Amino acid sequence: MKSFSLRRVAQYARYHYSVTRFHYLSFILAVIALPSLFGILSHNLHTAVSMLVAIYVFGGIAVAVSTTRTMRGRGTKIMDGVLPVSAAERQVFNVVNLAVAYPAVFALASALILGVVAPFHVNQLSSLFFENLDFCSAYALLADEALLYWPMYVFVQIVCSTSLLINICARRSLILTYLMLFIGFVLFMVLFALGMDWLSDNVAFNFSFNPDEATKSVVENIVKAIYAMTPVAIYALGYVALRRRQVKW
């Protein structure tokens, strides 16, 4: 492709959703069913909100799998490989699907779930742990903790972009790839904890750095910028990987 075209992005999105609509519908139904069921059984909107937060954080893994399904599926990858769409246009769709469509659909599904659970909610007037909720306050709580909380949105996008990169780079078994990465992450965290414990026992640290408020503010802004740019960098790596692997699906 000699030029980037939003029209081809839209056409590719229409093709993708028509082929994978049942996978997305299955995911949406699962998202709706589980929090609704447990919220109704517990008669508690807090249960539904807690489950929605957990699903929102890790649901991007399933959405990333669906996003690359037409490129990886045995019955669709040949057709997908000859579509008149460039790697840049594919990646733009991938990013929009994970960064815009996923949070928007999840917000709508959450409103439906809390609306279903709200009539069954029983306020515990003597509860010391939970505030009394209705539909509006429960949705506001979910928005404050997840949907409109920007550090949570960035973390979700880190999960989504990393999952997308894994799906682009993995050759065959996604489950095996995710399992190996999970084991590697656990081993890294264990080794890191052991290393820090050894350093604390064997190395004497004496830091006398006392920054002023202006320096603290600068450092804080730098850390926030690095954190916010992390998913952007991973999406960019996904584009590079997609360009290299597009002819090898």
PDB file of C-alpha atoms in Angstrom:
ATOM      1  CA  MET A   1       0.000   0.000   0.000  1.00  0.00           C
ATOM      2  CA  LYS A   2       1.412   3.360  -1.047  1.00  0.00           C
ATOM      3  CA  SER A   3      -0.729   5.469   1.274  1.00  0.00           C
ATOM      4  CA  PHE A   4      -2.588   5.134   4.548  1.00  0.00           C
ATOM      5  CA  SER A   5      -6.396   5.085   4.216  1.00  0.00           C
ATOM      6  CA  LEU A   6      -8.961   5.347   7.003  1.00  0.00           C
ATOM      7  CA  ARG A   7     -11.496   3.949   4.567  1.00  0.00           C
ATOM      8  CA  ARG A   8      -9.538   0.699   4.326  1.00  0.00           C
ATOM      9  CA  VAL A   9      -9.298   0.657   8.132  1.00  0.00           C
ATOM     10  CA  ALA A  10     -13.105   0.910   8.332  1.00  0.00           C
ATOM     11  CA  GLN A  11     -13.551  -1.801   5.694  1.00  0.00           C
ATOM     12  CA  TYR A  12     -11.127  -4.067   7.529  1.00  0.00           C
ATOM     13  CA  ALA A  13     -13.016  -3.430  10.788  1.00  0.00           C
ATOM     14  CA  ARG A  14     -16.297  -4.394   9.121  1.00  0.00           C
ATOM     15  CA  TYR A  15     -14.729  -7.600   7.782  1.00  0.00           C
ATOM     16  CA  HIS A  16     -13.146  -8.422  11.132  1.00  0.00           C
ATOM     17  CA  TYR A  17     -16.311  -7.962  13.182  1.00  0.00           C
ATOM     18  CA  SER A  18     -18.422  -9.930  10.696  1.00  0.00           C
ATOM     19  CA  VAL A  19     -16.030 -12.902  10.894  1.00  0.00           C
ATOM     20  CA  THR A  20     -15.417 -12.829  14.652  1.00  0.00           C
ATOM     21  CA  ARG A  21     -18.794 -11.585  15.900  1.00  0.00           C
ATOM     22  CA  PHE A  22     -19.585 -14.808  17.761  1.00  0.00           C
ATOM     23  CA  HIS A  23     -16.314 -14.637  19.702  1.00  0.00           C
ATOM     24  CA  TYR A  24     -17.020 -11.066  20.780  1.00  0.00           C
ATOM     25  CA  LEU A  25     -20.610 -11.936  21.657  1.00  0.00           C
ATOM     26  CA  SER A  26     -19.429 -14.884  23.750  1.00  0.00           C
ATOM     27  CA  PHE A  27     -17.033 -12.633  25.630  1.00  0.00           C
ATOM     28  CA  ILE A  28     -19.695  -9.968  26.218  1.00  0.00           C
ATOM     29  CA  LEU A  29     -22.195 -12.570  27.447  1.00  0.00           C
ATOM     30  CA  ALA A  30     -19.598 -14.002  29.844  1.00  0.00           C
ATOM     31  CA  VAL A  31     -18.799 -10.494  31.133  1.00  0.00           C
ATOM     32  CA  ILE A  32     -22.493  -9.848  31.719  1.00  0.00           C
ATOM     33  CA  ALA A  33     -23.376 -13.258  33.151  1.00  0.00           C
ATOM     34  CA  LEU A  34     -20.680 -13.741  35.801  1.00  0.00           C
ATOM     35  CA  PRO A  35     -20.947 -10.436  37.736  1.00  0.00           C
ATOM     36  CA  SER A  36     -24.735 -10.472  37.380  1.00  0.00           C
ATOM     37  CA  LEU A  37     -25.001 -14.003  38.765  1.00  0.00           C
ATOM     38  CA  PHE A  38     -22.704 -13.446  41.732  1.00  0.00           C
ATOM     39  CA  GLY A  39     -24.178 -10.019  42.427  1.00  0.00           C
ATOM     40  CA  ILE A  40     -27.723 -11.401  42.482  1.00  0.00           C
ATOM     41  CA  LEU A  41     -26.778 -14.423  44.611  1.00  0.00           C
ATOM     42  CA  SER A  42     -24.954 -12.239  47.147  1.00  0.00           C
ATOM     43  CA  HIS A  43     -27.596  -9.475  47.003  1.00  0.00           C
ATOM     44  CA  ASN A  44     -24.700  -7.025  46.914  1.00  0.00           C
ATOM     45  CA  LEU A  45     -23.664  -4.456  44.318  1.00  0.00           C
ATOM     46  CA  HIS A  46     -20.158  -4.394  45.813  1.00  0.00           C
ATOM     47  CA  THR A  47     -19.646  -7.962  44.577  1.00  0.00           C
ATOM     48  CA  ALA A  48     -20.604  -6.983  41.042  1.00  0.00           C
ATOM     49  CA  VAL A  49     -18.358  -3.902  41.124  1.00  0.00           C
ATOM     50  CA  SER A  50     -15.355  -5.896  42.394  1.00  0.00           C
ATOM     51  CA  MET A  51     -15.800  -8.542  39.717  1.00  0.00           C
ATOM     52  CA  LEU A  52     -16.181  -5.904  37.013  1.00  0.00           C
ATOM     53  CA  VAL A  53     -12.912  -4.255  38.040  1.00  0.00           C
ATOM     54  CA  ALA A  54     -11.087  -7.604  37.854  1.00  0.00           C
ATOM     55  CA  ILE A  55     -12.633  -8.470  34.491  1.00  0.00           C
ATOM     56  CA  TYR A  56     -11.832  -5.013  33.112  1.00  0.00           C
ATOM     57  CA  VAL A  57      -8.165  -5.402  34.055  1.00  0.00           C
ATOM     58  CA  PHE A  58      -7.636  -8.851  32.533  1.00  0.00           C
ATOM     59  CA  GLY A  59     -10.395  -8.978  29.919  1.00  0.00           C
ATOM     60  CA  GLY A  60      -8.058  -7.272  27.473  1.00  0.00           C
ATOM     61  CA  ILE A  61      -6.221 -10.580  27.087  1.00  0.00           C
ATOM     62  CA  ALA A  62      -9.355 -12.183  25.611  1.00  0.00           C
ATOM     63  CA  VAL A  63     -10.052  -9.134  23.437  1.00  0.00           C
ATOM     64  CA  ALA A  64      -6.488  -9.208  22.103  1.00  0.00           C
ATOM     65  CA  VAL A  65      -6.942 -12.866  21.164  1.00  0.00           C
ATOM     66  CA  SER A  66     -10.141 -12.009  19.292  1.00  0.00           C
ATOM     67  CA  THR A  67      -8.450  -9.009  17.653  1.00  0.00           C
ATOM     68  CA  THR A  68      -5.834 -11.246  16.021  1.00  0.00           C
ATOM     69  CA  ARG A  69      -8.112 -14.239  15.449  1.00  0.00           C
ATOM     70  CA  THR A  70      -8.634 -13.585  11.726  1.00  0.00           C
ATOM     71  CA  MET A  71      -4.861 -13.311  11.237  1.00  0.00           C
ATOM     72  CA  ARG A  72      -4.088 -16.515  13.170  1.00  0.00           C
ATOM     73  CA  GLY A  73      -7.094 -18.775  12.556  1.00  0.00           C
ATOM     74  CA  ARG A  74      -6.599 -21.736  10.233  1.00  0.00           C
ATOM     75  CA  GLY A  75      -9.764 -21.021   8.324  1.00  0.00           C
ATOM     76  CA  THR A  76      -9.277 -17.261   8.026  1.00  0.00           C
ATOM     77  CA  LYS A  77      -5.549 -16.445   7.886  1.00  0.00           C
ATOM     78  CA  ILE A  78      -5.225 -17.134   4.144  1.00  0.00           C
ATOM     79  CA  MET A  79      -8.162 -14.863   3.327  1.00  0.00           C
ATOM     80  CA  ASP A  80      -6.933 -12.270   5.801  1.00  0.00           C
ATOM     81  CA  GLY A  81      -3.449 -12.340   4.289  1.00  0.00           C
ATOM     82  CA  VAL A  82      -4.638 -11.288   0.833  1.00  0.00           C
ATOM     83  CA  LEU A  83      -6.861  -8.424   1.955  1.00  0.00           C
ATOM     84  CA  PRO A  84      -5.865  -5.026   0.500  1.00  0.00           C
ATOM     85  CA  VAL A  85      -4.836  -3.559   3.851  1.00  0.00           C
ATOM     86  CA  SER A  86      -1.386  -2.558   5.081  1.00  0.00           C
ATOM     87  CA  ALA A  87       0.290  -3.413   8.375  1.00  0.00           C
ATOM     88  CA  ALA A  88      -0.164   0.185   9.545  1.00  0.00           C
ATOM     89  CA  GLU A  89      -3.903   0.057   8.824  1.00  0.00           C
ATOM     90  CA  ARG A  90      -4.206  -3.278  10.636  1.00  0.00           C
ATOM     91  CA  GLN A  91      -2.389  -1.912  13.668  1.00  0.00           C
ATOM     92  CA  VAL A  92      -4.546   1.219  13.745  1.00  0.00           C
ATOM     93  CA  PHE A  93      -7.614  -1.011  13.880  1.00  0.00           C
ATOM     94  CA  ASN A  94      -5.987  -3.160  16.586  1.00  0.00           C
ATOM     95  CA  VAL A  95      -5.231  -0.116  18.739  1.00  0.00           C
ATOM     96  CA  VAL A  96      -8.697   1.387  18.288  1.00  0.00           C
ATOM     97  CA  ASN A  97     -10.306  -1.960  19.076  1.00  0.00           C
ATOM     98  CA  LEU A  98      -8.358  -2.340  22.330  1.00  0.00           C
ATOM     99  CA  ALA A  99      -7.955   1.278  23.448  1.00  0.00           C
ATOM    100  CA  VAL A 100     -11.359   2.695  22.459  1.00  0.00           C
ATOM    101  CA  ALA A 101     -13.911   0.011  21.593  1.00  0.00           C
ATOM    102  CA  TYR A 102     -13.097  -2.311  24.495  1.00  0.00           C
ATOM    103  CA  PRO A 103     -13.430   0.309  27.294  1.00  0.00           C
ATOM    104  CA  ALA A 104     -16.552   1.812  25.671  1.00  0.00           C
ATOM    105  CA  VAL A 105     -18.349  -1.543  25.306  1.00  0.00           C
ATOM    106  CA  PHE A 106     -17.267  -2.541  28.801  1.00  0.00           C
ATOM    107  CA  ALA A 107     -18.718   0.689  30.229  1.00  0.00           C
ATOM    108  CA  LEU A 108     -22.066  -0.030  28.534  1.00  0.00           C
ATOM    109  CA  ALA A 109     -22.058  -3.667  29.676  1.00  0.00           C
ATOM    110  CA  SER A 110     -21.248  -2.546  33.229  1.00  0.00           C
ATOM    111  CA  ALA A 111     -24.261  -0.242  33.269  1.00  0.00           C
ATOM    112  CA  LEU A 112     -26.450  -3.161  32.178  1.00  0.00           C
ATOM    113  CA  ILE A 113     -24.978  -5.466  34.833  1.00  0.00           C
ATOM    114  CA  LEU A 114     -25.407  -3.011  37.682  1.00  0.00           C
ATOM    115  CA  GLY A 115     -28.935  -2.272  36.478  1.00  0.00           C
ATOM    116  CA  VAL A 116     -29.743  -5.992  36.679  1.00  0.00           C
ATOM    117  CA  VAL A 117     -28.165  -6.457  40.131  1.00  0.00           C
ATOM    118  CA  ALA A 118     -29.522  -3.240  41.694  1.00  0.00           C
ATOM    119  CA  PRO A 119     -33.109  -4.529  42.329  1.00  0.00           C
ATOM    120  CA  PHE A 120     -31.670  -7.492  44.268  1.00  0.00           C
ATOM    121  CA  HIS A 121     -29.244  -5.420  46.328  1.00  0.00           C
ATOM    122  CA  VAL A 122     -29.868  -5.377  50.078  1.00  0.00           C
ATOM    123  CA  ASN A 123     -28.285  -2.484  51.952  1.00  0.00           C
ATOM    124  CA  GLN A 124     -26.531  -3.578  55.127  1.00  0.00           C
ATOM    125  CA  LEU A 125     -27.218  -0.695  57.469  1.00  0.00           C
ATOM    126  CA  SER A 126     -24.941  -2.118  60.151  1.00  0.00           C
ATOM    127  CA  SER A 127     -22.071  -2.939  57.798  1.00  0.00           C
ATOM    128  CA  LEU A 128     -18.677  -1.555  58.828  1.00  0.00           C
ATOM    129  CA  PHE A 129     -16.944  -2.414  55.558  1.00  0.00           C
ATOM    130  CA  PHE A 130     -19.226  -1.272  52.721  1.00  0.00           C
ATOM    131  CA  GLU A 131     -21.167   1.870  52.082  1.00  0.00           C
ATOM    132  CA  ASN A 132     -24.781   1.579  51.033  1.00  0.00           C
ATOM    133  CA  LEU A 133     -25.194   1.631  47.275  1.00  0.00           C
ATOM    134  CA  ASP A 134     -27.800   2.065  44.603  1.00  0.00           C
ATOM    135  CA  PHE A 135     -27.338   1.861  40.826  1.00  0.00           C
ATOM    136  CA  CYS A 136     -26.004   5.404  40.427  1.00  0.00           C
ATOM    137  CA  SER A 137     -23.582   5.259  43.341  1.00  0.00           C
ATOM    138  CA  ALA A 138     -22.375   1.786  42.287  1.00  0.00           C
ATOM    139  CA  TYR A 139     -21.671   2.965  38.748  1.00  0.00           C
ATOM    140  CA  ALA A 140     -19.946   6.073  40.107  1.00  0.00           C
ATOM    141  CA  LEU A 141     -17.796   3.822  42.320  1.00  0.00           C
ATOM    142  CA  LEU A 142     -16.866   1.679  39.303  1.00  0.00           C
ATOM    143  CA  ALA A 143     -16.031   4.796  37.301  1.00  0.00           C
ATOM    144  CA  ASP A 144     -13.832   6.169  40.094  1.00  0.00           C
ATOM    145  CA  GLU A 145     -11.986   2.886  40.609  1.00  0.00           C
ATOM    146  CA  ALA A 146     -11.630   1.769  36.992  1.00  0.00           C
ATOM    147  CA  LEU A 147     -13.462   3.321  34.053  1.00  0.00           C
ATOM    148  CA  LEU A 148     -12.397   6.956  34.570  1.00  0.00           C
ATOM    149  CA  TYR A 149      -9.296   6.391  36.692  1.00  0.00           C
ATOM    150  CA  TRP A 150      -6.408   7.100  34.330  1.00  0.00           C
ATOM    151  CA  PRO A 151      -3.715   4.958  36.055  1.00  0.00           C
ATOM    152  CA  MET A 152      -6.088   2.002  35.798  1.00  0.00           C
ATOM    153  CA  TYR A 153      -6.790   2.770  32.127  1.00  0.00           C
ATOM    154  CA  VAL A 154      -3.043   2.885  31.398  1.00  0.00           C
ATOM    155  CA  PHE A 155      -2.499  -0.403  33.237  1.00  0.00           C
ATOM    156  CA  VAL A 156      -5.325  -2.028  31.272  1.00  0.00           C
ATOM    157  CA  GLN A 157      -3.739  -0.765  28.062  1.00  0.00           C
ATOM    158  CA  ILE A 158      -0.396  -2.215  29.130  1.00  0.00           C
ATOM    159  CA  VAL A 159      -2.134  -5.580  29.518  1.00  0.00           C
ATOM    160  CA  CYS A 160      -3.912  -5.156  26.163  1.00  0.00           C
ATOM    161  CA  SER A 161      -0.839  -4.020  24.230  1.00  0.00           C
ATOM    162  CA  THR A 162       1.343  -6.750  25.733  1.00  0.00           C
ATOM    163  CA  SER A 163      -1.264  -9.390  24.902  1.00  0.00           C
ATOM    164  CA  LEU A 164      -1.530  -8.041  21.355  1.00  0.00           C
ATOM    165  CA  LEU A 165       2.249  -8.200  20.953  1.00  0.00           C
ATOM    166  CA  ILE A 166       2.259 -11.793  22.227  1.00  0.00           C
ATOM    167  CA  ASN A 167      -0.499 -12.758  19.794  1.00  0.00           C
ATOM    168  CA  ILE A 168       1.397 -11.181  16.906  1.00  0.00           C
ATOM    169  CA  CYS A 169       4.717 -12.811  17.756  1.00  0.00           C
ATOM    170  CA  ALA A 170       3.562 -16.253  18.965  1.00  0.00           C
ATOM    171  CA  ARG A 171       3.871 -18.824  16.204  1.00  0.00           C
ATOM    172  CA  ARG A 172       1.566 -21.652  17.248  1.00  0.00           C
ATOM    173  CA  SER A 173       0.290 -22.319  20.750  1.00  0.00           C
ATOM    174  CA  LEU A 174      -0.880 -19.146  22.472  1.00  0.00           C
ATOM    175  CA  ILE A 175      -1.640 -21.016  25.690  1.00  0.00           C
ATOM    176  CA  LEU A 176       1.900 -22.369  25.849  1.00  0.00           C
ATOM    177  CA  THR A 177       3.333 -18.913  25.115  1.00  0.00           C
ATOM    178  CA  TYR A 178       1.246 -17.269  27.857  1.00  0.00           C
ATOM    179  CA  LEU A 179       2.168 -20.071  30.271  1.00  0.00           C
ATOM    180  CA  MET A 180       5.888 -19.706  29.571  1.00  0.00           C
ATOM    181  CA  LEU A 181       5.719 -15.928  29.996  1.00  0.00           C
ATOM    182  CA  PHE A 182       3.767 -16.293  33.239  1.00  0.00           C
ATOM    183  CA  ILE A 183       6.318 -18.769  34.621  1.00  0.00           C
ATOM    184  CA  GLY A 184       9.141 -16.470  33.522  1.00  0.00           C
ATOM    185  CA  PHE A 185       7.469 -13.496  35.229  1.00  0.00           C
ATOM    186  CA  VAL A 186       6.989 -15.444  38.468  1.00  0.00           C
ATOM    187  CA  LEU A 187      10.624 -16.594  38.429  1.00  0.00           C
ATOM    188  CA  PHE A 188      11.779 -13.035  37.780  1.00  0.00           C
ATOM    189  CA  MET A 189       9.740 -11.716  40.723  1.00  0.00           C
ATOM    190  CA  VAL A 190      11.077 -14.474  43.014  1.00  0.00           C
ATOM    191  CA  LEU A 191      14.673 -13.794  41.981  1.00  0.00           C
ATOM    192  CA  PHE A 192      14.131 -10.060  42.348  1.00  0.00           C
ATOM    193  CA  ALA A 193      12.716 -10.506  45.870  1.00  0.00           C
ATOM    194  CA  LEU A 194      15.601 -12.804  46.848  1.00  0.00           C
ATOM    195  CA  GLY A 195      18.121 -10.384  45.378  1.00  0.00           C
ATOM    196  CA  MET A 196      16.676  -7.408  47.243  1.00  0.00           C
ATOM    197  CA  ASP A 197      16.630  -9.438  50.448  1.00  0.00           C
ATOM    198  CA  TRP A 198      20.314 -10.342  49.966  1.00  0.00           C
ATOM    199  CA  LEU A 199      21.241  -6.742  49.274  1.00  0.00           C
ATOM    200  CA  SER A 200      19.434  -5.530  52.376  1.00  0.00           C
ATOM    201  CA  ASP A 201      21.355  -8.061  54.504  1.00  0.00           C
ATOM    202  CA  ASN A 202      24.786  -7.608  52.954  1.00  0.00           C
ATOM    203  CA  VAL A 203      25.000  -4.077  51.610  1.00  0.00           C
ATOM    204  CA  ALA A 204      24.698  -0.957  53.711  1.00  0.00           C
ATOM    205  CA  PHE A 205      22.804   1.759  51.886  1.00  0.00           C
ATOM    206  CA  ASN A 206      23.115   5.308  53.079  1.00  0.00           C
ATOM    207  CA  PHE A 207      21.079   7.691  50.965  1.00  0.00           C
ATOM    208  CA  SER A 208      21.049  11.342  51.971  1.00  0.00           C
ATOM    209  CA  PHE A 209      19.076  12.636  49.010  1.00  0.00           C
ATOM    210  CA  ASN A 210      16.399  15.054  50.246  1.00  0.00           C
ATOM    211  CA  PRO A 211      14.790  16.686  47.223  1.00  0.00           C
ATOM    212  CA  ASP A 212      12.752  19.824  47.525  1.00  0.00           C
ATOM    213  CA  GLU A 213       9.135  20.055  46.446  1.00  0.00           C
ATOM    214  CA  ALA A 214      10.024  21.283  42.933  1.00  0.00           C
ATOM    215  CA  THR A 215      12.364  18.329  42.357  1.00  0.00           C
ATOM    216  CA  LYS A 216       9.760  15.891  43.676  1.00  0.00           C
ATOM    217  CA  SER A 217       7.213  17.356  41.279  1.00  0.00           C
ATOM    218  CA  VAL A 218       9.575  16.992  38.312  1.00  0.00           C
ATOM    219  CA  VAL A 219      10.435  13.397  39.204  1.00  0.00           C
ATOM    220  CA  GLU A 220       6.767  12.571  39.697  1.00  0.00           C
ATOM    221  CA  ASN A 221       5.861  14.008  36.292  1.00  0.00           C
ATOM    222  CA  ILE A 222       8.684  12.057  34.630  1.00  0.00           C
ATOM    223  CA  VAL A 223       7.511   8.818  36.232  1.00  0.00           C
ATOM    224  CA  LYS A 224       3.914   9.514  35.164  1.00  0.00           C
ATOM    225  CA  ALA A 225       5.024  10.267  31.600  1.00  0.00           C
ATOM    226  CA  ILE A 226       7.046   7.043  31.379  1.00  0.00           C
ATOM    227  CA  TYR A 227       4.109   5.065  32.771  1.00  0.00           C
ATOM    228  CA  ALA A 228       1.624   6.659  30.364  1.00  0.00           C
ATOM    229  CA  MET A 229       3.913   6.094  27.358  1.00  0.00           C
ATOM    230  CA  THR A 230       4.529   2.416  28.144  1.00  0.00           C
ATOM    231  CA  PRO A 231       1.472   1.074  26.245  1.00  0.00           C
ATOM    232  CA  VAL A 232       2.248   3.444  23.361  1.00  0.00           C
ATOM    233  CA  ALA A 233       5.727   1.948  23.090  1.00  0.00           C
ATOM    234  CA  ILE A 234       4.372  -1.607  23.237  1.00  0.00           C
ATOM    235  CA  TYR A 235       1.784  -0.838  20.531  1.00  0.00           C
ATOM    236  CA  ALA A 236       4.645   0.541  18.404  1.00  0.00           C
ATOM    237  CA  LEU A 237       6.588  -2.691  18.930  1.00  0.00           C
ATOM    238  CA  GLY A 238       3.442  -4.548  17.874  1.00  0.00           C
ATOM    239  CA  TYR A 239       3.414  -2.615  14.611  1.00  0.00           C
ATOM    240  CA  VAL A 240       7.068  -3.487  13.953  1.00  0.00           C
ATOM    241  CA  ALA A 241       6.380  -7.155  14.719  1.00  0.00           C
ATOM    242  CA  LEU A 242       3.285  -7.108  12.494  1.00  0.00           C
ATOM    243  CA  ARG A 243       5.262  -5.741   9.553  1.00  0.00           C
ATOM    244  CA  ARG A 244       7.883  -8.470   9.971  1.00  0.00           C
ATOM    245  CA  ARG A 245       5.444 -11.331  10.485  1.00  0.00           C
ATOM    246  CA  GLN A 246       2.591 -10.361   8.183  1.00  0.00           C
ATOM    247  CA  VAL A 247       3.740 -12.678   5.377  1.00  0.00           C
ATOM    248  CA  LYS A 248       4.439 -15.600   7.766  1.00  0.00           C
ATOM    249  CA  TRP A 249       1.074 -16.199   9.395  1.00  0.00           C
TER     250      TRP A 249
END
